Amino acid sequence: MSDYLSPSQPPRRLLAIYDLHCQPYSIGDLTAFQAGSLVAAEMSGCQHIDLCFLLDRDPLDENFRAYIRPDNRLHHLLRILPVAQSNPQLGSLYFFDDRDQFLAWVHTNAQRYVCWPALEALEQPRYLYYEIIQGAQAYSQRHGHPPLLSMPASLLEWAAQFIQQHAGPRRAVTVNLRRNPRFHQYRNAQLEAWLALFQECARQYPVTFMLLGEAHEIDERFRQLPNVVVTKDYATSVDQDFALIQQSQFHMGSASGPIAFAFFRPAPYLIVNAQDVLPHLALYQGALTAGDEWGLKFAFAYAQQRLSTEPETAPFLIAQFEALWAAVDHTRPHSTAAKQAELPAPAQ
């Protein structure tokens, strides 16, 4: 996290610049960017964060470049933009489709902002995710916890009501399952394993699984289960999905999209099939480590927050569900009034 400007006087606001030329049109990356902006704001002495999106160039990533064009860039951004509400210091939003216009606007407002990344960094585009995770680890070392994302109170109230309506006295667990037909199909969920988990829990646990994700990712068999609610059947949005994650007992799922929000929350989670991380482990510079029986763990993670690098199996999911179920406080109501008196310290 080296690209901070140091003004002579404390700035009023941080301008967090999400350049869609080098940052992906993805839920996970935009969510992690919110956490990174919290770190940048602290280091710059800013209380408010304005988000600025540059949409003037094609994506560098070939997977996104294959279907994102000048005429649909804004459409794809607006689909994921609601995750910005997870930023508790969010202020204004700006969109620019012309880089020269953007630079002229920034220079006009130079006394108002500290830019992250620094403007000079825009001349040499780079992917920020690994630096963001390193910054979260440094933040955790200073504060005893990572930068924490949180949805607005109105969304949390909606989520509490949704859970009450569809789960009643049963406890809610959120799940996201990846079924992407475009690329990296090897990362997709092992649906038979999840079906077995849901069926086993229907017999033994007072739990309702809130199945998140896109409508096309849902297997029809899940709708037949008494303990599964397909949230997209109720036209939920991605920000509502995040609110459900925050209000649930814990989160489980594929290494995709919504997991980034769980990374910056204190509740337990289990992420499976995160094998793509292994070839890039050195880029985390110790902020993500491997080697224990789970596979991977962020250095800033809380207890019972782990990533497995293996495709999931039914026995593995059942065993890990039981461990997560035993680790949480089932007396905690699904309500924004249920504030934790003290955040648990991240595991060392």
mmCIF file of C-alpha atoms in Angstrom:
data_model
loop_
_atom_site.group_PDB
_atom_site.id
_atom_site.type_symbol
_atom_site.label_atom_id
_atom_site.label_comp_id
_atom_site.label_asym_id
_atom_site.label_seq_id
_atom_site.Cartn_x
_atom_site.Cartn_y
_atom_site.Cartn_z
ATOM 1 C CA MET A 1 0.000 0.000 0.000
ATOM 2 C CA SER A 2 2.660 2.491 -1.057
ATOM 3 C CA ASP A 3 0.747 4.889 -3.320
ATOM 4 C CA TYR A 4 -0.356 7.546 -0.853
ATOM 5 C CA LEU A 5 0.160 11.251 -1.246
ATOM 6 C CA SER A 6 1.238 13.173 1.835
ATOM 7 C CA PRO A 7 -0.253 16.671 1.750
ATOM 8 C CA SER A 8 1.069 19.407 3.993
ATOM 9 C CA GLN A 9 -2.370 19.773 5.554
ATOM 10 C CA PRO A 10 -4.737 16.972 6.564
ATOM 11 C CA PRO A 11 -7.066 16.240 3.643
ATOM 12 C CA ARG A 12 -10.801 16.212 3.911
ATOM 13 C CA ARG A 13 -11.485 13.187 1.693
ATOM 14 C CA LEU A 14 -9.837 10.215 0.060
ATOM 15 C CA LEU A 15 -10.462 9.753 -3.656
ATOM 16 C CA ALA A 16 -10.321 5.984 -4.227
ATOM 17 C CA ILE A 17 -9.818 5.430 -7.963
ATOM 18 C CA TYR A 18 -11.068 2.149 -9.418
ATOM 19 C CA ASP A 19 -9.571 1.965 -12.899
ATOM 20 C CA LEU A 20 -11.552 -0.657 -14.802
ATOM 21 C CA HIS A 21 -8.725 -0.979 -17.291
ATOM 22 C CA CYS A 22 -6.686 -2.947 -14.730
ATOM 23 C CA GLN A 23 -9.189 -3.715 -11.938
ATOM 24 C CA PRO A 24 -11.839 -6.343 -12.773
ATOM 25 C CA TYR A 25 -15.560 -5.940 -13.258
ATOM 26 C CA SER A 26 -16.074 -8.325 -10.360
ATOM 27 C CA ILE A 27 -17.907 -8.380 -7.052
ATOM 28 C CA GLY A 28 -14.932 -9.766 -5.165
ATOM 29 C CA ASP A 29 -12.366 -7.259 -6.383
ATOM 30 C CA LEU A 30 -14.605 -4.241 -5.935
ATOM 31 C CA THR A 31 -15.433 -5.430 -2.404
ATOM 32 C CA ALA A 32 -11.780 -5.909 -1.485
ATOM 33 C CA PHE A 33 -11.140 -2.432 -2.893
ATOM 34 C CA GLN A 34 -13.502 -1.030 -0.254
ATOM 35 C CA ALA A 35 -11.343 -2.562 2.471
ATOM 36 C CA GLY A 36 -8.231 -1.212 0.781
ATOM 37 C CA SER A 37 -9.736 2.271 0.716
ATOM 38 C CA LEU A 38 -10.352 2.086 4.479
ATOM 39 C CA VAL A 39 -6.652 1.394 4.991
ATOM 40 C CA ALA A 40 -5.695 4.224 2.651
ATOM 41 C CA ALA A 41 -8.080 6.617 4.414
ATOM 42 C CA GLU A 42 -6.579 5.834 7.795
ATOM 43 C CA MET A 43 -3.039 6.335 6.533
ATOM 44 C CA SER A 44 -4.017 9.639 4.914
ATOM 45 C CA GLY A 45 -6.029 10.951 7.863
ATOM 46 C CA CYS A 46 -9.290 11.015 5.880
ATOM 47 C CA GLN A 47 -12.708 10.502 7.408
ATOM 48 C CA HIS A 48 -14.661 10.219 4.149
ATOM 49 C CA ILE A 49 -14.043 8.192 1.009
ATOM 50 C CA ASP A 50 -15.265 9.168 -2.435
ATOM 51 C CA LEU A 51 -15.159 6.442 -5.085
ATOM 52 C CA CYS A 52 -14.189 7.282 -8.626
ATOM 53 C CA PHE A 53 -14.554 4.857 -11.543
ATOM 54 C CA LEU A 54 -12.625 5.139 -14.810
ATOM 55 C CA LEU A 55 -14.325 3.430 -17.754
ATOM 56 C CA ASP A 56 -12.301 4.810 -20.646
ATOM 57 C CA ARG A 57 -10.369 1.696 -21.721
ATOM 58 C CA ASP A 58 -10.929 -1.968 -22.449
ATOM 59 C CA PRO A 59 -10.065 -4.418 -19.641
ATOM 60 C CA LEU A 60 -6.555 -5.833 -19.618
ATOM 61 C CA ASP A 61 -7.861 -9.202 -18.414
ATOM 62 C CA GLU A 62 -8.735 -11.272 -21.467
ATOM 63 C CA ASN A 63 -11.646 -12.978 -19.676
ATOM 64 C CA PHE A 64 -13.408 -9.644 -19.205
ATOM 65 C CA ARG A 65 -12.249 -8.152 -22.498
ATOM 66 C CA ALA A 66 -14.070 -10.946 -24.336
ATOM 67 C CA TYR A 67 -17.504 -9.576 -23.435
ATOM 68 C CA ILE A 68 -17.086 -6.040 -22.037
ATOM 69 C CA ARG A 69 -17.267 -3.357 -24.726
ATOM 70 C CA PRO A 70 -17.536 0.456 -24.740
ATOM 71 C CA ASP A 71 -21.306 0.218 -25.129
ATOM 72 C CA ASN A 72 -21.835 -2.046 -22.092
ATOM 73 C CA ARG A 73 -19.081 -1.028 -19.642
ATOM 74 C CA LEU A 74 -21.391 1.070 -17.505
ATOM 75 C CA HIS A 75 -24.047 -1.662 -17.514
ATOM 76 C CA HIS A 76 -21.595 -4.212 -16.109
ATOM 77 C CA LEU A 77 -20.271 -1.761 -13.529
ATOM 78 C CA LEU A 78 -23.735 -0.838 -12.292
ATOM 79 C CA ARG A 79 -24.522 -4.521 -11.724
ATOM 80 C CA ILE A 80 -21.733 -4.797 -9.143
ATOM 81 C CA LEU A 81 -21.731 -1.207 -7.838
ATOM 82 C CA PRO A 82 -24.109 -1.888 -4.888
ATOM 83 C CA VAL A 83 -21.256 -3.647 -3.046
ATOM 84 C CA ALA A 84 -19.759 -0.186 -2.477
ATOM 85 C CA GLN A 85 -22.341 0.215 0.282
ATOM 86 C CA SER A 86 -20.195 -2.134 2.367
ATOM 87 C CA ASN A 87 -17.805 0.797 2.851
ATOM 88 C CA PRO A 88 -18.760 2.470 6.163
ATOM 89 C CA GLN A 89 -16.953 5.701 5.164
ATOM 90 C CA LEU A 90 -18.495 5.975 1.698
ATOM 91 C CA GLY A 91 -19.221 9.473 0.474
ATOM 92 C CA SER A 92 -19.702 10.447 -3.166
ATOM 93 C CA LEU A 93 -19.503 8.426 -6.387
ATOM 94 C CA TYR A 94 -17.955 9.632 -9.645
ATOM 95 C CA PHE A 95 -17.795 8.078 -13.115
ATOM 96 C CA PHE A 96 -15.511 9.146 -15.953
ATOM 97 C CA ASP A 97 -15.313 7.719 -19.466
ATOM 98 C CA ASP A 98 -12.619 10.184 -20.534
ATOM 99 C CA ARG A 99 -9.201 10.146 -18.836
ATOM 100 C CA ASP A 100 -8.260 13.691 -19.775
ATOM 101 C CA GLN A 101 -11.530 14.977 -18.328
ATOM 102 C CA PHE A 102 -10.878 12.976 -15.156
ATOM 103 C CA LEU A 103 -7.346 14.357 -14.747
ATOM 104 C CA ALA A 104 -8.540 17.918 -15.299
ATOM 105 C CA TRP A 105 -11.247 17.432 -12.656
ATOM 106 C CA VAL A 106 -8.774 15.964 -10.144
ATOM 107 C CA HIS A 107 -6.327 18.828 -10.600
ATOM 108 C CA THR A 108 -9.155 21.335 -10.140
ATOM 109 C CA ASN A 109 -10.019 19.621 -6.839
ATOM 110 C CA ALA A 110 -6.445 18.899 -5.760
ATOM 111 C CA GLN A 111 -6.817 20.685 -2.419
ATOM 112 C CA ARG A 112 -9.832 18.579 -1.524
ATOM 113 C CA TYR A 113 -8.439 15.101 -2.099
ATOM 114 C CA VAL A 114 -5.713 12.617 -1.451
ATOM 115 C CA CYS A 115 -5.728 10.098 -4.303
ATOM 116 C CA TRP A 116 -5.386 6.359 -3.875
ATOM 117 C CA PRO A 117 -3.698 4.980 -5.865
ATOM 118 C CA ALA A 118 -1.583 8.044 -6.542
ATOM 119 C CA LEU A 119 -2.181 9.632 -9.932
ATOM 120 C CA GLU A 120 1.310 8.653 -11.060
ATOM 121 C CA ALA A 121 0.342 4.995 -10.623
ATOM 122 C CA LEU A 122 -2.377 5.328 -13.263
ATOM 123 C CA GLU A 123 0.329 5.664 -15.897
ATOM 124 C CA GLN A 124 1.519 2.140 -15.122
ATOM 125 C CA PRO A 125 -1.675 0.128 -14.515
ATOM 126 C CA ARG A 126 -1.432 -2.777 -12.107
ATOM 127 C CA TYR A 127 -3.777 -5.154 -10.326
ATOM 128 C CA LEU A 128 -4.246 -3.995 -6.707
ATOM 129 C CA TYR A 129 -5.718 -7.026 -4.934
ATOM 130 C CA TYR A 130 -2.480 -8.404 -3.476
ATOM 131 C CA GLU A 131 -1.432 -4.990 -2.170
ATOM 132 C CA ILE A 132 -4.867 -4.579 -0.612
ATOM 133 C CA ILE A 133 -4.517 -7.857 1.301
ATOM 134 C CA GLN A 134 -1.027 -6.846 2.454
ATOM 135 C CA GLY A 135 -2.443 -3.507 3.595
ATOM 136 C CA ALA A 136 -5.215 -5.279 5.509
ATOM 137 C CA GLN A 137 -2.594 -7.316 7.327
ATOM 138 C CA ALA A 138 -0.615 -4.194 8.264
ATOM 139 C CA TYR A 139 -3.860 -2.572 9.449
ATOM 140 C CA SER A 140 -4.603 -5.652 11.565
ATOM 141 C CA GLN A 141 -1.194 -5.448 13.195
ATOM 142 C CA ARG A 142 -1.941 -1.855 14.228
ATOM 143 C CA HIS A 143 -5.536 -2.350 15.386
ATOM 144 C CA GLY A 144 -5.906 -6.015 16.299
ATOM 145 C CA HIS A 145 -8.450 -6.631 13.542
ATOM 146 C CA PRO A 146 -8.632 -6.109 9.758
ATOM 147 C CA PRO A 147 -10.503 -3.206 8.163
ATOM 148 C CA LEU A 148 -14.124 -4.170 8.709
ATOM 149 C CA LEU A 149 -16.816 -3.777 6.093
ATOM 150 C CA SER A 150 -20.448 -3.370 7.113
ATOM 151 C CA MET A 151 -23.718 -2.864 5.300
ATOM 152 C CA PRO A 152 -25.995 0.119 6.116
ATOM 153 C CA ALA A 153 -28.497 -0.261 8.950
ATOM 154 C CA SER A 154 -31.499 -0.231 6.614
ATOM 155 C CA LEU A 155 -30.159 -3.218 4.679
ATOM 156 C CA LEU A 156 -29.329 -5.081 7.881
ATOM 157 C CA GLU A 157 -32.877 -4.511 9.098
ATOM 158 C CA TRP A 158 -34.185 -5.851 5.793
ATOM 159 C CA ALA A 159 -31.960 -8.928 6.135
ATOM 160 C CA ALA A 160 -33.131 -9.580 9.694
ATOM 161 C CA GLN A 161 -36.743 -9.432 8.532
ATOM 162 C CA PHE A 162 -36.029 -11.676 5.535
ATOM 163 C CA ILE A 163 -34.413 -14.278 7.780
ATOM 164 C CA GLN A 164 -37.253 -14.093 10.261
ATOM 165 C CA GLN A 165 -39.808 -14.542 7.476
ATOM 166 C CA HIS A 166 -38.083 -17.425 5.710
ATOM 167 C CA ALA A 167 -36.189 -19.160 8.522
ATOM 168 C CA GLY A 168 -38.285 -18.346 11.578
ATOM 169 C CA PRO A 169 -36.663 -19.779 14.703
ATOM 170 C CA ARG A 170 -34.110 -21.703 12.639
ATOM 171 C CA ARG A 171 -30.620 -20.273 12.286
ATOM 172 C CA ALA A 172 -29.541 -18.841 8.925
ATOM 173 C CA VAL A 173 -26.329 -19.823 7.129
ATOM 174 C CA THR A 174 -25.461 -18.144 3.823
ATOM 175 C CA VAL A 175 -23.991 -20.107 0.925
ATOM 176 C CA ASN A 176 -22.697 -19.024 -2.484
ATOM 177 C CA LEU A 177 -22.034 -21.644 -5.160
ATOM 178 C CA ARG A 178 -20.101 -20.826 -8.305
ATOM 179 C CA ARG A 179 -21.437 -22.056 -11.678
ATOM 180 C CA ASN A 180 -19.707 -19.816 -14.206
ATOM 181 C CA PRO A 181 -20.064 -21.098 -17.793
ATOM 182 C CA ARG A 182 -17.645 -18.524 -19.257
ATOM 183 C CA PHE A 183 -14.291 -19.360 -17.698
ATOM 184 C CA HIS A 184 -12.478 -21.346 -14.980
ATOM 185 C CA GLN A 185 -15.109 -24.080 -14.880
ATOM 186 C CA TYR A 186 -12.786 -26.115 -12.636
ATOM 187 C CA ARG A 187 -13.600 -23.624 -9.864
ATOM 188 C CA ASN A 188 -17.316 -24.341 -10.058
ATOM 189 C CA ALA A 189 -19.108 -25.910 -7.112
ATOM 190 C CA GLN A 190 -19.430 -29.662 -6.687
ATOM 191 C CA LEU A 191 -23.206 -29.628 -6.527
ATOM 192 C CA GLU A 192 -23.672 -33.216 -5.387
ATOM 193 C CA ALA A 193 -21.540 -32.520 -2.317
ATOM 194 C CA TRP A 194 -23.604 -29.479 -1.380
ATOM 195 C CA LEU A 195 -26.835 -31.352 -1.968
ATOM 196 C CA ALA A 196 -25.633 -34.037 0.437
ATOM 197 C CA LEU A 197 -24.755 -31.401 3.053
ATOM 198 C CA PHE A 198 -28.175 -29.768 2.838
ATOM 199 C CA GLN A 199 -29.950 -33.113 3.054
ATOM 200 C CA GLU A 200 -27.885 -34.220 6.051
ATOM 201 C CA CYS A 201 -28.510 -30.940 7.886
ATOM 202 C CA ALA A 202 -32.256 -31.164 7.214
ATOM 203 C CA ARG A 203 -32.264 -34.258 9.397
ATOM 204 C CA GLN A 204 -30.076 -32.993 12.215
ATOM 205 C CA TYR A 205 -29.855 -29.198 12.532
ATOM 206 C CA PRO A 206 -32.319 -26.280 12.956
ATOM 207 C CA VAL A 207 -30.693 -24.405 10.069
ATOM 208 C CA THR A 208 -31.932 -22.728 6.909
ATOM 209 C CA PHE A 209 -29.406 -22.214 4.135
ATOM 210 C CA MET A 210 -29.741 -18.894 2.325
ATOM 211 C CA LEU A 211 -28.477 -19.671 -1.180
ATOM 212 C CA LEU A 212 -26.994 -16.540 -2.755
ATOM 213 C CA GLY A 213 -25.673 -15.871 -6.234
ATOM 214 C CA GLU A 214 -26.981 -15.366 -9.727
ATOM 215 C CA ALA A 215 -30.179 -17.065 -10.815
ATOM 216 C CA HIS A 216 -28.363 -19.155 -13.448
ATOM 217 C CA GLU A 217 -26.093 -20.615 -10.750
ATOM 218 C CA ILE A 218 -28.945 -22.365 -8.932
ATOM 219 C CA ASP A 219 -29.512 -26.087 -9.386
ATOM 220 C CA GLU A 220 -33.247 -26.844 -9.471
ATOM 221 C CA ARG A 221 -32.836 -29.647 -6.921
ATOM 222 C CA PHE A 222 -32.027 -27.119 -4.195
ATOM 223 C CA ARG A 223 -35.489 -25.606 -4.486
ATOM 224 C CA GLN A 224 -37.001 -28.948 -3.480
ATOM 225 C CA LEU A 225 -35.252 -28.989 -0.100
ATOM 226 C CA PRO A 226 -37.154 -27.789 3.005
ATOM 227 C CA ASN A 227 -34.105 -26.112 4.535
ATOM 228 C CA VAL A 228 -32.908 -24.102 1.510
ATOM 229 C CA VAL A 229 -34.088 -20.635 0.461
ATOM 230 C CA VAL A 230 -32.994 -19.452 -2.985
ATOM 231 C CA THR A 231 -32.712 -15.727 -2.380
ATOM 232 C CA LYS A 232 -32.905 -14.798 -6.066
ATOM 233 C CA ASP A 233 -36.431 -16.234 -6.099
ATOM 234 C CA TYR A 234 -37.237 -13.072 -4.125
ATOM 235 C CA ALA A 235 -35.391 -10.757 -6.548
ATOM 236 C CA THR A 236 -32.609 -9.941 -4.107
ATOM 237 C CA SER A 237 -29.710 -7.709 -5.119
ATOM 238 C CA VAL A 238 -26.026 -8.149 -4.374
ATOM 239 C CA ASP A 239 -26.128 -5.605 -1.539
ATOM 240 C CA GLN A 240 -28.994 -7.558 0.037
ATOM 241 C CA ASP A 241 -26.906 -10.713 -0.327
ATOM 242 C CA PHE A 242 -24.126 -9.011 1.619
ATOM 243 C CA ALA A 243 -26.574 -7.958 4.326
ATOM 244 C CA LEU A 244 -27.720 -11.575 4.632
ATOM 245 C CA ILE A 245 -24.096 -12.679 5.031
ATOM 246 C CA GLN A 246 -23.629 -10.135 7.807
ATOM 247 C CA GLN A 247 -26.797 -11.242 9.616
ATOM 248 C CA SER A 248 -26.249 -14.984 9.246
ATOM 249 C CA GLN A 249 -24.509 -17.297 11.681
ATOM 250 C CA PHE A 250 -21.662 -17.971 9.245
ATOM 251 C CA HIS A 251 -20.894 -18.263 5.544
ATOM 252 C CA MET A 252 -19.862 -21.178 3.344
ATOM 253 C CA GLY A 253 -19.234 -21.404 -0.363
ATOM 254 C CA SER A 254 -17.131 -21.322 -3.494
ATOM 255 C CA ALA A 255 -14.063 -19.154 -3.981
ATOM 256 C CA SER A 256 -15.984 -16.499 -5.872
ATOM 257 C CA GLY A 257 -17.698 -13.117 -5.536
ATOM 258 C CA PRO A 258 -19.401 -12.689 -2.139
ATOM 259 C CA ILE A 259 -16.577 -14.314 -0.172
ATOM 260 C CA ALA A 260 -14.636 -11.045 -0.234
ATOM 261 C CA PHE A 261 -17.206 -9.467 2.082
ATOM 262 C CA ALA A 262 -16.829 -12.390 4.517
ATOM 263 C CA PHE A 263 -13.044 -11.849 4.535
ATOM 264 C CA PHE A 264 -13.569 -8.484 6.240
ATOM 265 C CA ARG A 265 -16.157 -9.568 8.788
ATOM 266 C CA PRO A 266 -15.538 -11.330 12.156
ATOM 267 C CA ALA A 267 -17.992 -14.222 11.608
ATOM 268 C CA PRO A 268 -16.716 -17.718 10.707
ATOM 269 C CA TYR A 269 -16.540 -18.853 7.098
ATOM 270 C CA LEU A 270 -15.422 -21.810 5.017
ATOM 271 C CA ILE A 271 -14.379 -21.238 1.414
ATOM 272 C CA VAL A 272 -13.681 -24.264 -0.768
ATOM 273 C CA ASN A 273 -11.812 -24.964 -4.004
ATOM 274 C CA ALA A 274 -9.557 -21.904 -3.697
ATOM 275 C CA GLN A 275 -6.871 -23.646 -5.733
ATOM 276 C CA ASP A 276 -6.266 -20.613 -7.961
ATOM 277 C CA VAL A 277 -4.532 -18.917 -5.046
ATOM 278 C CA LEU A 278 -1.661 -21.384 -4.792
ATOM 279 C CA PRO A 279 0.372 -20.314 -7.859
ATOM 280 C CA HIS A 280 0.242 -16.699 -6.634
ATOM 281 C CA LEU A 281 0.857 -17.274 -2.931
ATOM 282 C CA ALA A 282 4.178 -15.402 -2.942
ATOM 283 C CA LEU A 283 2.413 -12.238 -4.104
ATOM 284 C CA TYR A 284 0.625 -12.000 -0.749
ATOM 285 C CA GLN A 285 4.007 -11.630 1.013
ATOM 286 C CA GLY A 286 2.886 -13.508 4.110
ATOM 287 C CA ALA A 287 -0.613 -12.047 4.368
ATOM 288 C CA LEU A 288 -1.997 -15.410 3.191
ATOM 289 C CA THR A 289 -0.334 -18.558 4.396
ATOM 290 C CA ALA A 290 -0.603 -22.253 3.610
ATOM 291 C CA GLY A 291 0.422 -25.439 5.300
ATOM 292 C CA ASP A 292 -2.099 -26.376 7.981
ATOM 293 C CA GLU A 293 -4.821 -28.973 7.692
ATOM 294 C CA TRP A 294 -7.289 -26.480 6.226
ATOM 295 C CA GLY A 295 -5.134 -25.314 3.373
ATOM 296 C CA LEU A 296 -5.018 -21.496 3.558
ATOM 297 C CA LYS A 297 -5.606 -18.740 6.093
ATOM 298 C CA PHE A 298 -5.264 -14.976 5.974
ATOM 299 C CA ALA A 299 -2.836 -13.689 8.576
ATOM 300 C CA PHE A 300 -5.540 -11.255 9.746
ATOM 301 C CA ALA A 301 -8.310 -13.875 9.873
ATOM 302 C CA TYR A 302 -10.369 -14.623 12.963
ATOM 303 C CA ALA A 303 -10.773 -18.106 14.381
ATOM 304 C CA GLN A 304 -12.797 -20.484 12.178
ATOM 305 C CA GLN A 305 -12.096 -18.455 9.033
ATOM 306 C CA ARG A 306 -10.371 -20.699 6.522
ATOM 307 C CA LEU A 307 -9.972 -21.477 2.843
ATOM 308 C CA SER A 308 -9.588 -24.968 1.442
ATOM 309 C CA THR A 309 -7.679 -25.431 -1.800
ATOM 310 C CA GLU A 310 -9.420 -28.710 -2.659
ATOM 311 C CA PRO A 311 -12.710 -29.283 -4.484
ATOM 312 C CA GLU A 312 -15.329 -30.022 -1.857
ATOM 313 C CA THR A 313 -16.689 -33.447 -0.980
ATOM 314 C CA ALA A 314 -19.793 -34.298 1.035
ATOM 315 C CA PRO A 315 -17.860 -35.709 4.059
ATOM 316 C CA PHE A 316 -15.616 -32.641 4.141
ATOM 317 C CA LEU A 317 -18.518 -30.186 3.990
ATOM 318 C CA ILE A 318 -20.472 -32.020 6.677
ATOM 319 C CA ALA A 319 -17.476 -32.147 9.012
ATOM 320 C CA GLN A 320 -16.686 -28.475 8.520
ATOM 321 C CA PHE A 321 -20.310 -27.426 8.928
ATOM 322 C CA GLU A 322 -20.384 -29.229 12.269
ATOM 323 C CA ALA A 323 -17.223 -27.420 13.380
ATOM 324 C CA LEU A 324 -18.599 -24.023 12.350
ATOM 325 C CA TRP A 325 -21.970 -24.738 13.963
ATOM 326 C CA ALA A 326 -20.257 -25.557 17.246
ATOM 327 C CA ALA A 327 -18.182 -22.369 17.115
ATOM 328 C CA VAL A 328 -20.956 -19.754 16.926
ATOM 329 C CA ASP A 329 -23.307 -18.269 19.489
ATOM 330 C CA HIS A 330 -26.770 -19.464 18.474
ATOM 331 C CA THR A 331 -28.441 -17.162 20.992
ATOM 332 C CA ARG A 332 -27.457 -14.089 18.958
ATOM 333 C CA PRO A 333 -30.589 -12.646 17.327
ATOM 334 C CA HIS A 334 -30.670 -11.691 13.663
ATOM 335 C CA SER A 335 -30.928 -8.002 14.400
ATOM 336 C CA THR A 336 -28.903 -4.856 14.001
ATOM 337 C CA ALA A 337 -29.497 -4.338 17.722
ATOM 338 C CA ALA A 338 -27.304 -7.357 18.377
ATOM 339 C CA LYS A 339 -23.973 -5.624 18.672
ATOM 340 C CA GLN A 340 -20.957 -7.659 19.677
ATOM 341 C CA ALA A 341 -19.603 -6.242 22.921
ATOM 342 C CA GLU A 342 -16.062 -7.017 21.857
ATOM 343 C CA LEU A 343 -14.674 -8.225 18.567
ATOM 344 C CA PRO A 344 -12.686 -11.445 18.883
ATOM 345 C CA ALA A 345 -9.003 -11.050 18.237
ATOM 346 C CA PRO A 346 -7.762 -12.446 14.929
ATOM 347 C CA ALA A 347 -6.040 -15.791 15.256
ATOM 348 C CA GLN A 348 -2.262 -15.605 15.178
#
